[in-house]
Short mmCIF file of C-alpha atoms and ligand atoms in Angstrom, two decimals:
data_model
loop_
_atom_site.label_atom_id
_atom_site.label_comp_id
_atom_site.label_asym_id
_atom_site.label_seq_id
_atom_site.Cartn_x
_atom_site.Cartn_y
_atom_site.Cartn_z
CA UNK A 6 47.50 -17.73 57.67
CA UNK A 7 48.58 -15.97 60.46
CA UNK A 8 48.12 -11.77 60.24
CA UNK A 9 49.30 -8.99 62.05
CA UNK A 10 47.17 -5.83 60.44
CA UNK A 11 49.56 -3.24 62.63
CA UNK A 12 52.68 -4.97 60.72
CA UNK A 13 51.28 -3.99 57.30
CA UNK A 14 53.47 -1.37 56.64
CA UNK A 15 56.63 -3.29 57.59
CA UNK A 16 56.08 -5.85 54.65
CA UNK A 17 54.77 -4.12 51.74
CA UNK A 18 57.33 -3.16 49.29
CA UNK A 19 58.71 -0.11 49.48
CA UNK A 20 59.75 0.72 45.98
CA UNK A 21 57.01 0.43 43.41
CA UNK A 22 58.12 2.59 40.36
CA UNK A 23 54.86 4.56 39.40
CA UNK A 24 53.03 3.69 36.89
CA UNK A 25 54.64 -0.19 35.97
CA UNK A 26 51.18 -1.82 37.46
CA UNK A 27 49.35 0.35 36.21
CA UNK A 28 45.58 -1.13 35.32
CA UNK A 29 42.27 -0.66 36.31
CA UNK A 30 42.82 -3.47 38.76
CA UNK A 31 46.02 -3.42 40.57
CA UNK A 32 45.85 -2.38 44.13
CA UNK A 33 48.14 0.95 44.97
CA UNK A 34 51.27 0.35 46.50
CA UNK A 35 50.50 0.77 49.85
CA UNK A 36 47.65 -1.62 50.01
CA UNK A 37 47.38 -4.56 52.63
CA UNK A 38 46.24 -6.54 49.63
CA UNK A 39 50.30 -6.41 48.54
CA UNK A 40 50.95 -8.67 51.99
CA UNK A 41 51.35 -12.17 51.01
CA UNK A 42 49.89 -13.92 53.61
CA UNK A 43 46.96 -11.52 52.47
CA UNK A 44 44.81 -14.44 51.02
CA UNK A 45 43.02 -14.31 47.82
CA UNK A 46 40.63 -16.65 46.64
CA UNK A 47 37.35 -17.42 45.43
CA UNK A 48 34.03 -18.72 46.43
CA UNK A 49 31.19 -21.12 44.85
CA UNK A 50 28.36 -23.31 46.65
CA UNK A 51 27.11 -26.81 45.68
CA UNK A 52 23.76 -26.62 44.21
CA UNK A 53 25.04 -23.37 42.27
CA UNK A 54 27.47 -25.40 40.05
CA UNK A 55 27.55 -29.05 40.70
CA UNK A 56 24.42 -30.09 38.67
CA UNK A 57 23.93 -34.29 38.92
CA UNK A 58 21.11 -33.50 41.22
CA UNK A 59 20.37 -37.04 40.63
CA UNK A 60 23.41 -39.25 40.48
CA UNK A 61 25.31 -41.44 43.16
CA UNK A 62 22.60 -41.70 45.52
CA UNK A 63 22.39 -37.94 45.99
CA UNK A 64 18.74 -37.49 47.71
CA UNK A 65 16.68 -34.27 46.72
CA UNK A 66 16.84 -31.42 48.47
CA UNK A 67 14.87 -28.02 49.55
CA UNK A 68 15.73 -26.74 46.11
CA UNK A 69 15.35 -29.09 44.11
CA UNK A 70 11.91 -28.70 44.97
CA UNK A 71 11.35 -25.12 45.29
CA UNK A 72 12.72 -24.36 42.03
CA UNK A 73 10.09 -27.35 40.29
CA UNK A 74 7.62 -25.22 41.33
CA UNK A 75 6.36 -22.66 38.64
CA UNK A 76 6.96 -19.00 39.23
CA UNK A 77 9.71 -19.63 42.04
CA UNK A 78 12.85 -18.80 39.73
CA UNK A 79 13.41 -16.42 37.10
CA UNK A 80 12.40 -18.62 33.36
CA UNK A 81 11.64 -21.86 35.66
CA UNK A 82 15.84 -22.67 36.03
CA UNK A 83 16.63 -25.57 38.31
CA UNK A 84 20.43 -26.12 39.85
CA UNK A 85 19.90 -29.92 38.03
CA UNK A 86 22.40 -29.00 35.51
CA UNK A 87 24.51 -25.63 36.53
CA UNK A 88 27.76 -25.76 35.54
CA UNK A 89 28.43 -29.49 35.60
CA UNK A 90 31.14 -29.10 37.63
CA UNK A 91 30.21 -32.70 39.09
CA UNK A 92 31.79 -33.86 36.08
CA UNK A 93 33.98 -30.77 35.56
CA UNK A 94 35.18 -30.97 38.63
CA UNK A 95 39.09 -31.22 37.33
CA UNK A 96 38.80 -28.85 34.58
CA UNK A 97 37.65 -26.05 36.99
CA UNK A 98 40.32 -26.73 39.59
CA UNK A 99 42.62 -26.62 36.84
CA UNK A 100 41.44 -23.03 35.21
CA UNK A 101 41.15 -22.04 39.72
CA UNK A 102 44.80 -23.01 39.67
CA UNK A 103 45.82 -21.37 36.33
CA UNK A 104 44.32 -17.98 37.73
CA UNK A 105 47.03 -18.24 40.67
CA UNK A 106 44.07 -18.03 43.19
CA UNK A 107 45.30 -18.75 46.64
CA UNK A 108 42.38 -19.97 48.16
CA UNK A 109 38.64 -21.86 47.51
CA UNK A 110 35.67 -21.62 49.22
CA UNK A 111 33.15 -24.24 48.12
CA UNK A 112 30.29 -26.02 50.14
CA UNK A 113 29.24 -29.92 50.52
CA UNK A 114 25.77 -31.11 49.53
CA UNK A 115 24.38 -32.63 52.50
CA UNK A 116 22.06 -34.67 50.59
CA UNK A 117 25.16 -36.27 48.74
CA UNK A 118 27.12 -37.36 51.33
CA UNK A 119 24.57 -39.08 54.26
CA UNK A 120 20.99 -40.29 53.64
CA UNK A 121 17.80 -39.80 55.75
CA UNK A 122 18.80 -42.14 58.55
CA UNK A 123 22.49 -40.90 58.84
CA UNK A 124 23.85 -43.64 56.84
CA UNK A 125 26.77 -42.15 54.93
CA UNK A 126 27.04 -42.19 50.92
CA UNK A 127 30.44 -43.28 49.87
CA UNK A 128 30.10 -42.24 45.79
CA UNK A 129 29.41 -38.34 47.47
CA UNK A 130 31.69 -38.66 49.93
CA UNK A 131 34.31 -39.67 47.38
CA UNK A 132 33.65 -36.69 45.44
CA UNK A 133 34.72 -34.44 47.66
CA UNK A 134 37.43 -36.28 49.07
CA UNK A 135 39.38 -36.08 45.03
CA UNK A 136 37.99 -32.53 44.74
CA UNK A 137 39.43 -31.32 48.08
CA UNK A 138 42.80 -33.80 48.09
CA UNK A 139 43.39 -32.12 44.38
CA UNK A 140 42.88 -28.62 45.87
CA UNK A 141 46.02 -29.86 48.49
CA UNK A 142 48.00 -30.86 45.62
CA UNK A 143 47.99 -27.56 44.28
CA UNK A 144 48.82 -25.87 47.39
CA UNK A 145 44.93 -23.96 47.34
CA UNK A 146 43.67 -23.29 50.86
CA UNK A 147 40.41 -24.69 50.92
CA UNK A 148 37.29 -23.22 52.87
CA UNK A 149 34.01 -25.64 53.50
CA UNK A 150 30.66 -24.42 54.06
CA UNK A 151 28.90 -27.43 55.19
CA UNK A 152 25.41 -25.79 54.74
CA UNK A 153 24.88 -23.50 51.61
CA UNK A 154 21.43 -23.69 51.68
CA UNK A 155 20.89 -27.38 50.18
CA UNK A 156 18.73 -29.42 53.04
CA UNK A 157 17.88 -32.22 52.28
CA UNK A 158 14.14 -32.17 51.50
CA UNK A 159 13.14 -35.33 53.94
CA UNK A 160 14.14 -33.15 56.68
CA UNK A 161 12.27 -29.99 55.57
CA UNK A 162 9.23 -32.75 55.16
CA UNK A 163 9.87 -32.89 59.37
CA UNK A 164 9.41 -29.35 59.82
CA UNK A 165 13.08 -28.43 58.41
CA UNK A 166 14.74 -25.05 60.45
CA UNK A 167 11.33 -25.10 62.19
CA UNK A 168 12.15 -28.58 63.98
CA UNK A 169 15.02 -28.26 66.90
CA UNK A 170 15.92 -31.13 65.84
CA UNK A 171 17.30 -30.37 62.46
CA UNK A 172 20.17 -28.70 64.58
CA UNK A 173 21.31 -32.32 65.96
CA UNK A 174 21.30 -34.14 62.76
CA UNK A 175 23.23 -30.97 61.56
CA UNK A 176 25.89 -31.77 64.23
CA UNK A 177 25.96 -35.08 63.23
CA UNK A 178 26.64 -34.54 59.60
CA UNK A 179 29.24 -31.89 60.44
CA UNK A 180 30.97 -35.27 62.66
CA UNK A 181 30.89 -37.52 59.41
CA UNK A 182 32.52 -34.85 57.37
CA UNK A 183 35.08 -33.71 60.08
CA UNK A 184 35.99 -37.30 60.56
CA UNK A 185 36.11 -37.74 56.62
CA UNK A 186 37.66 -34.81 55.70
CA UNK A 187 39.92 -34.12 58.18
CA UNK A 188 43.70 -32.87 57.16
CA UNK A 189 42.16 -31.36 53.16
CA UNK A 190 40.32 -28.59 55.04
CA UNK A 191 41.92 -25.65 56.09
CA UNK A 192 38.96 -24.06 57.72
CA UNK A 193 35.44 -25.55 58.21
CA UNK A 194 32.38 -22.74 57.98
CA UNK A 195 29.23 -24.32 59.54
CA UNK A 196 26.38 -22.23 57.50
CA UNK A 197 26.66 -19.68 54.98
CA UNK A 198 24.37 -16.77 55.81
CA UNK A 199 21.62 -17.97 58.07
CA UNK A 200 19.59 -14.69 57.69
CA UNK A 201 19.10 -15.93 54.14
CA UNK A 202 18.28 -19.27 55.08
CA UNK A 203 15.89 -18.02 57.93
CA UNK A 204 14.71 -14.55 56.48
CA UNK A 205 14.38 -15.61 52.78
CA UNK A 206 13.73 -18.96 53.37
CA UNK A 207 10.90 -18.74 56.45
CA UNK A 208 9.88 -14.90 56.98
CA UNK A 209 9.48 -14.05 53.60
CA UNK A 210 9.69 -17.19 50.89
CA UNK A 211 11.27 -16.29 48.18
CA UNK A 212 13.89 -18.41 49.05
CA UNK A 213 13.32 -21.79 49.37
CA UNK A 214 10.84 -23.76 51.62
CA UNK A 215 9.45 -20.50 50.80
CA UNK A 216 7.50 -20.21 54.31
CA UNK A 217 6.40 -16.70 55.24
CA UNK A 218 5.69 -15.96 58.55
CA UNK A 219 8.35 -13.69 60.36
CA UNK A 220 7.49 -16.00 63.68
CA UNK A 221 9.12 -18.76 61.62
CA UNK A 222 11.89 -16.71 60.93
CA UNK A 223 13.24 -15.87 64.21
CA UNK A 224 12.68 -19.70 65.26
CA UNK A 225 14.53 -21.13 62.18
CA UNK A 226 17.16 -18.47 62.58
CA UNK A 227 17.70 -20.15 66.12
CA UNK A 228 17.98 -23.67 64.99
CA UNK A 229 20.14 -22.62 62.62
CA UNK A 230 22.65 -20.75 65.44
CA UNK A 231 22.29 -23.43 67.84
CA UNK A 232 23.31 -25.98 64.72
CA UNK A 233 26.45 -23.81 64.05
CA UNK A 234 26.99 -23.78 68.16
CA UNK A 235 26.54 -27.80 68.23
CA UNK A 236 28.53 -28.68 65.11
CA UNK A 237 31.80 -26.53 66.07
CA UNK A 238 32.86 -28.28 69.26
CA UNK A 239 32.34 -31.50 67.15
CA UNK A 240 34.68 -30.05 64.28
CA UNK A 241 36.99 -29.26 66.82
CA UNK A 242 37.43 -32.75 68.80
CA UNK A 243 37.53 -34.31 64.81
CA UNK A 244 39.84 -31.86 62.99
CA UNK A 245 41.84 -29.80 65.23
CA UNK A 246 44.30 -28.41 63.01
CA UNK A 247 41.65 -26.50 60.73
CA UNK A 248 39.92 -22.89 61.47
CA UNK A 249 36.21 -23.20 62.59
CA UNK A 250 33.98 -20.52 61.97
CA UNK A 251 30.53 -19.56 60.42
CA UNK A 252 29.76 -17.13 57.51
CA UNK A 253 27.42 -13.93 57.86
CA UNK A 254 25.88 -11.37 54.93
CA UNK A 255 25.69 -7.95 56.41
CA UNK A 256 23.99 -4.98 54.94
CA UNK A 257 24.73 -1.26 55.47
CA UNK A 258 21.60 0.12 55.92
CA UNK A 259 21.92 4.45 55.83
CA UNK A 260 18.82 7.05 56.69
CA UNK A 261 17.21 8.58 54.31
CA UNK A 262 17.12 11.94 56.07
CA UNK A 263 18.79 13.61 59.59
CA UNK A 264 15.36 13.17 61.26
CA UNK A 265 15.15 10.94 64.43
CA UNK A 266 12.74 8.55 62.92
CA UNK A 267 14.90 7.99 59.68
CA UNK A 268 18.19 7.50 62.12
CA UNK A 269 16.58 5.12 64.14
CA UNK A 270 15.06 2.94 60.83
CA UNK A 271 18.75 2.80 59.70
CA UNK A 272 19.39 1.36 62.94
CA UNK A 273 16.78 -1.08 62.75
CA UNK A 274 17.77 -2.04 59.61
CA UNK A 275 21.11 -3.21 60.57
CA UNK A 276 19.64 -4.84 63.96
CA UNK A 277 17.67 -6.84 61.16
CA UNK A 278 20.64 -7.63 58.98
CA UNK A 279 23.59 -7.83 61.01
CA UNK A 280 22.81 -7.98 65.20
CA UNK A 281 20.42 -10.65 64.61
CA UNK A 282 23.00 -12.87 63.70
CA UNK A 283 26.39 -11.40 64.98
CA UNK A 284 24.66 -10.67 68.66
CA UNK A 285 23.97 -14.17 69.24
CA UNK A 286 27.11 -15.30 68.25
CA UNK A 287 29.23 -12.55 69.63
CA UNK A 288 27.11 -11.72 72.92
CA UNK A 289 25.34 -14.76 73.68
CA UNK A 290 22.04 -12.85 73.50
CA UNK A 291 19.19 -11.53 70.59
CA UNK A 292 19.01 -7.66 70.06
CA UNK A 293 16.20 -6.78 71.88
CA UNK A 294 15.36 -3.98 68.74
CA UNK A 295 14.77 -6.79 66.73
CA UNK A 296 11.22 -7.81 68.86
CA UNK A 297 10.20 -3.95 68.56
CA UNK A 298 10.79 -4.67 64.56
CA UNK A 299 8.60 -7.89 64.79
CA UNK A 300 6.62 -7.72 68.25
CA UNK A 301 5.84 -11.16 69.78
CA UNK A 302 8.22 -13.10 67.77
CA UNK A 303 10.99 -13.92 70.27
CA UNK A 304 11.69 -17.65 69.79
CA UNK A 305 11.90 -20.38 71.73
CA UNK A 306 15.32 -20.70 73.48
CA UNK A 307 16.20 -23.49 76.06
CA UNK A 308 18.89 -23.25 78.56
CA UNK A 309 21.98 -23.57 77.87
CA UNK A 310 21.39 -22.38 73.97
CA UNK A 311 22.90 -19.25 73.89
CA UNK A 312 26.21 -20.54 75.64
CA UNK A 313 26.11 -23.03 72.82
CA UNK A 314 25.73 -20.19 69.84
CA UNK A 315 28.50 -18.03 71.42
CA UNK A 316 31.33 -20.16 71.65
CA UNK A 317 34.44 -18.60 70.48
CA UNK A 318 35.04 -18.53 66.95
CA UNK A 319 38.43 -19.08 64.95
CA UNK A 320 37.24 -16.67 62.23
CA UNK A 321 34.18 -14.92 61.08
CA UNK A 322 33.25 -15.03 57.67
CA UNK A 323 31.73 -12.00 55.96
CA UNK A 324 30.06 -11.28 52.71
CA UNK A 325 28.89 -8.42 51.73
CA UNK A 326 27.10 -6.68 48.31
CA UNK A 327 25.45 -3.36 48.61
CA UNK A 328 23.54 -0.73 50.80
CA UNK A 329 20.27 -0.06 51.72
CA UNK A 330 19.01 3.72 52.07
CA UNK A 331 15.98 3.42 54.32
CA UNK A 332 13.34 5.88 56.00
CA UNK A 333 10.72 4.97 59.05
CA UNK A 334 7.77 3.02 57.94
CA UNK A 335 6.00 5.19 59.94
CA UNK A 336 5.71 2.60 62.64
CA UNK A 337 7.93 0.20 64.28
CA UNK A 338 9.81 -0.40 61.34
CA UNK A 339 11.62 0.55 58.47
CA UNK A 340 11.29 1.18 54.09
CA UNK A 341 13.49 1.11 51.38
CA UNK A 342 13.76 4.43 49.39
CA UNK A 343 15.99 3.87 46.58
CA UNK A 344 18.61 6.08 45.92
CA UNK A 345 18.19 8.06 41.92
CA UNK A 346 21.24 8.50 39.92
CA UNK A 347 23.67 6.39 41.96
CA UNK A 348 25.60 3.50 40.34
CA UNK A 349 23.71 -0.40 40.41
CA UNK A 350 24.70 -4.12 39.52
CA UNK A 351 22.43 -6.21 37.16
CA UNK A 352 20.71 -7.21 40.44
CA UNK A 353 19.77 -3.66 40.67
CA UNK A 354 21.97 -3.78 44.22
CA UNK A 355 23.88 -0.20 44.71
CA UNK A 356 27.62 -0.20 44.35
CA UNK A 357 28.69 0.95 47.75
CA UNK A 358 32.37 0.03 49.09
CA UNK A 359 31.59 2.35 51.80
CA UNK A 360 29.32 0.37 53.63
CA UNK A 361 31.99 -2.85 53.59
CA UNK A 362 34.33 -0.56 55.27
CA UNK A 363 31.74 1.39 58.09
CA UNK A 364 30.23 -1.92 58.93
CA UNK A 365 33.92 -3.29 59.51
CA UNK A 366 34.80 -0.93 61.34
CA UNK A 367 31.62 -0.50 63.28
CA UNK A 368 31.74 -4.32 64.17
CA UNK A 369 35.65 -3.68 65.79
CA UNK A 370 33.81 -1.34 68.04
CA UNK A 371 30.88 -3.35 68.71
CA UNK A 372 32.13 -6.40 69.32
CA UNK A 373 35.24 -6.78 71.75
CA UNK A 374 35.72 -9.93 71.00
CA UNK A 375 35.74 -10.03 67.27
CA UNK A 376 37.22 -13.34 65.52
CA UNK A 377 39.99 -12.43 62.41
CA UNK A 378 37.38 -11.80 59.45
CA UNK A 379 37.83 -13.37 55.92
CA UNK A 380 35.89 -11.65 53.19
CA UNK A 381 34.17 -14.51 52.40
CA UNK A 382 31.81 -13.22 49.09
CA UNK A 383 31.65 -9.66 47.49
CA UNK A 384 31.01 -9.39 43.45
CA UNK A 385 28.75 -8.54 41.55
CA UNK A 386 26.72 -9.64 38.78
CA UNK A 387 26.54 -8.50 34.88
CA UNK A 388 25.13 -9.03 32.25
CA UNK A 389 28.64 -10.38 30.69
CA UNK A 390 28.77 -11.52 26.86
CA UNK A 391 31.66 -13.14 25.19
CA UNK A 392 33.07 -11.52 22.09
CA UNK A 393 35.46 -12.94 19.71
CA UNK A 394 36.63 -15.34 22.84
CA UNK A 395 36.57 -11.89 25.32
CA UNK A 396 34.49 -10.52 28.01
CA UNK A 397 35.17 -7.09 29.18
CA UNK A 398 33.67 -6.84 32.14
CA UNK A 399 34.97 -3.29 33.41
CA UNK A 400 32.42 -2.49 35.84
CA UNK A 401 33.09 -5.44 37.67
CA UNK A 402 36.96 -4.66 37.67
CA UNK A 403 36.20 -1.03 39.17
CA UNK A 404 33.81 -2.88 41.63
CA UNK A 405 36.35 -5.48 43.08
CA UNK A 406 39.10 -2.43 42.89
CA UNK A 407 36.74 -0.40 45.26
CA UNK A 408 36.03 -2.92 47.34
CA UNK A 409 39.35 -3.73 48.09
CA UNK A 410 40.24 -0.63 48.99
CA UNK A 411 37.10 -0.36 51.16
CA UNK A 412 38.96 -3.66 52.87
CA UNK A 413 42.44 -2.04 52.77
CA UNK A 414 40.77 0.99 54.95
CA UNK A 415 39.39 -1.73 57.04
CA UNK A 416 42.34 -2.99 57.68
CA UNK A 417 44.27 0.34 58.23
CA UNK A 418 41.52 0.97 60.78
CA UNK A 419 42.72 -1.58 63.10
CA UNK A 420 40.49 -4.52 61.95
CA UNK A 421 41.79 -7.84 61.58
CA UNK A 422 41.05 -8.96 57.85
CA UNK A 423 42.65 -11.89 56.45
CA UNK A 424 41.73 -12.88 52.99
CA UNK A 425 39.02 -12.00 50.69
CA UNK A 426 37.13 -14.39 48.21
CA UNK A 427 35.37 -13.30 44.69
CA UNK A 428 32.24 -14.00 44.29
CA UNK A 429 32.00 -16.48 42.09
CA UNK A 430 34.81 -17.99 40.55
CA UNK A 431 32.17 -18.92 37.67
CA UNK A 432 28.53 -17.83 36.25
CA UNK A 433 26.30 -20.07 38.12
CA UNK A 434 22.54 -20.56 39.52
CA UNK A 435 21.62 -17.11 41.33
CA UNK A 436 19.01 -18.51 43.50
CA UNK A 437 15.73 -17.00 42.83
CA UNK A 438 16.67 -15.32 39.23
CA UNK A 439 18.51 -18.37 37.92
CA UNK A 440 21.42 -18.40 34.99
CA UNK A 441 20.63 -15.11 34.19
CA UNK A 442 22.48 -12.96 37.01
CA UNK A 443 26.34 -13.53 35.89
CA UNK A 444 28.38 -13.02 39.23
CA UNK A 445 31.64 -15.19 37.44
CA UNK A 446 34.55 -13.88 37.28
CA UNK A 447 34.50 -16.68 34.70
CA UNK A 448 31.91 -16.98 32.32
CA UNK A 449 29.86 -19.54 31.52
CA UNK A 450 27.88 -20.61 28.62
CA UNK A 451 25.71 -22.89 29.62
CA UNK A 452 24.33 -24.42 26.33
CA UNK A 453 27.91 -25.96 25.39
CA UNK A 454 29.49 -25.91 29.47
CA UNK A 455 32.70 -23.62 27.91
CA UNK A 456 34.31 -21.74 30.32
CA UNK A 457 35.59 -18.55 28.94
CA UNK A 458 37.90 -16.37 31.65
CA UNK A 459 36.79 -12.47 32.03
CA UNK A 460 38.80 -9.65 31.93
CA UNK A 461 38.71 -8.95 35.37
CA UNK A 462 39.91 -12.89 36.31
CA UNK A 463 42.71 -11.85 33.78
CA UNK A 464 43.73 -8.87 36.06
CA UNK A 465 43.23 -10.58 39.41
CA UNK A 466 45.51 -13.32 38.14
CA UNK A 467 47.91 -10.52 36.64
CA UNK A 468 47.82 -8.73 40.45
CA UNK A 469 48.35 -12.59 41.95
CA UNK A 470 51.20 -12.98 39.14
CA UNK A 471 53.39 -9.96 40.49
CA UNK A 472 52.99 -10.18 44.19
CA UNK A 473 54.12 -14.00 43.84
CA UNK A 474 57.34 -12.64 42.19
CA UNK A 475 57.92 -10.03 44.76
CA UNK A 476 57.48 -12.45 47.65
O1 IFM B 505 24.88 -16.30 45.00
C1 IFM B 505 24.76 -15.84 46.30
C2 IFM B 505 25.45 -16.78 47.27
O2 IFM B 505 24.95 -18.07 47.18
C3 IFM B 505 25.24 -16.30 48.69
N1 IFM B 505 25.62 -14.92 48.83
C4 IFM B 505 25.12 -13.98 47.87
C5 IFM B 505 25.39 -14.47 46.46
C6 IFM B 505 24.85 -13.45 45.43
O3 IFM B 505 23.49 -13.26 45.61
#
């Protein structure tokens, strides 16, 4: 997967007769995204489509519970069913495959695969071990996320990210699956998006535990570092040959007017979205912005932590979804003030490839020592029907068009982007707002489990279809 982003121009095909791609999908001729060690994939999590919450010893887990509790998620949906792929799993690396996608990103279960006192489950661990051994068959690279947001709930009962201690038995369960795994994973992500986990999850609850208290946050966001700092030395010493790295969301957060006070909220905004995370990892050290944001919340860091968190990366992930426009609060802090007339998603999220770009490029300058980045989620969500076997889901082929470009420009820029991964292969639990928010590029009908591929799938596998031939 190796890349060289100043050698783009030597291998993309010089001849393309204008007009034979065209589609509302195809990438112009000059785009990185022709490069075929450019790779293309896409991305799904465990509790979004695995269902069999309760089968093979599987314990329960954070949201299992948060989502039994009335008023959590949109029409009371649980992940107990999603899209079977427990039992699907076959069928769904079969249509993966079919679609000529290069790459998968998909995450474990933790509470499938060890139980509370570390002892490890063999029906789970089997599971994964046929889903990722078929992936190899196929010749898929295969990206793991070992924590996608599923802890298991008797370690939340212990005080969850609040309890330093979580971070060990995360190390731990990253050395059973390294030692299990090893030689079906290409690259090994420790957590997807912590500032979800810690943000949503402890500063503001609509995620699950559903703790607010922006104290908790900045603590649970350093257990959660420190686990990722713990677990990738042991990934390395078990699996050598794979990538480690760790997955961030960023937001692009722009002022709502030229004045000082707007400028600096913007700023703030992105301390809160994207130096919180990538500082600690990058610079061995919190933004100090971030405690003017939330005074007094600094958390509790023991020696030797932050040389931990920091240790060189093999990649970073990074997903990203839309823009914030923002103004001062007046304060210390910062508001939203939604943008009229522009163009938004089902999830009411602004279309803005933009952002993807300036905070790529922003990062190259920021960070000297920035890891190769995958693109490791962008999509959006619709609300997609199926007619007479179709879905036309056009804005979602303009949105992954623009996107890509936004990545292209990237990449042109001098940053080093290697692969980029839909969000979602397939309609699946959106968290908070359930089945309703369709990010597939699949569809999914969840009364009768038929999967019914979207126009857009159609042209990504089209795009896959002719750069295969050119290779
Ligand atoms: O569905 C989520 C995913 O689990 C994490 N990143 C954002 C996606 C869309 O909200």
């Amino acid at each position: 997967m190796a890349n060289d982003a100043s050698a783009v121009s030597d291998v993309i095909s010089p001849v393309v007769p204008k007009g034979s791609l065209a589609d509302p999908f195809t990438p112009p001729a000059d785009s990185a995204l022709w490069r075929k060690n450019f790779l293309l994939g896409a991305a799904t999590a465990s509790y979004q489509i695995e269902g069999a919450v309760d089968e093979d010893g599987r314990l329960s887990s954070i949201w299992d519970t948060f989502s039994a509790i009335p008023g959590k998620v949109l029409a009371g949906d649980t992940g107990a069913v999603a899209c079977d792929h427990y039992h699907r799993w076959e069928a769904d690396i079969e249509m993966l495959a079919s679609l000529g996608l290069e790459g998968y990103r998909l995450s474990i279960a933790w509470p499938r695969v060890m139980d509370a006192a570390g002892v490890p489950n063999r029906k789970g661990l089997d599971f994964y071990k046929r889903l990722l051994n078929r992936l190899k068959e196929k010749g898929i690279t295969t990206f793991v996320t070992l924590y996608h947001w599923d802890l298991p709930q008797h370690l939340e009962d212990r005080g969850g990210w609040l309890n330093r201690d979580t971070a060990y038995r995360f190390a731990d369960y990253a050395d059973l699956m390294s030692r299990e795994l090893a030689g079906t994973v290409d690259a090994w992500a420790t957590l997807n998006e912590p500032w979800c986990s810690a943000y949503l999850g402890y500063g503001n609850g609509h995620h699950a535990p559903g703790l607010a208290n922006d104290r908790f946050a900045t603590q649970a966001m350093h257990h959660l570092l420190l686990a990722h700092g713990l677990a990738v030395p042991v990934l390395r010493a078990n699996d050598p040959a794979s990538q480690k790295g760790i997955v961030a969301n960023i937001g692009r957060g722009t002022p709502n007017s030229d004045s000082a006070a707007d400028q600096r909220a913007a700023h703030l905004f992105e301390v809160q979205h994207n130096a919180w995370i990538l500082d600690p990892l990058l610079k061995g050290s919190y933004p100090q912005d971030l405690f003017e944001l939330w005074p007094g919340t600094e958390p509790l860091v023991l020696d030797g932590d932050m040389e931990t968190i920091s240790a060189p990366l093999d990649f970073l992930g990074i997903n990203y979804y839309f823009r914030t426009n923002v103004a001062s609060d007046g304060a210390h802090g910062f508001r939203d003030v939604p943008l009229e007339g522009v163009e938004r998603t089902q999830m009411g999220w602004e279309v803005y490839p933009d952002g993807l770009r300036d905070l790529l490029t922003g990062f190259k300058k920021t960070y000297h020592n920035l890891p190769p980045i995958y693109i490791t989620e962008n999509g959006m969500a619709s609300d997609d029907q199926v007619t007479d076997g179709h879905v036309d889901d056009t804005q979602r082929i303009s949105f992954l068009k623009r996107h890509l470009a936004a990545v292209d420009q990237a990449i042109k820029a001098g940053v080093d982007i290697r692969g980029y991964f839909l969000w979602s292969l397939m309609d699946n639990f959106e968290w908070a707002f359930g089945y309703e928010r369709r990010f597939g590029v699949v569809h999914v009908d969840y009364s009768t489990q038929k999967r019914t591929v979207k126009h857009s799938a159609e042209l990504v596998a089209k795009f896959l279809k002719e750069r295969k031939a050119r290779a």
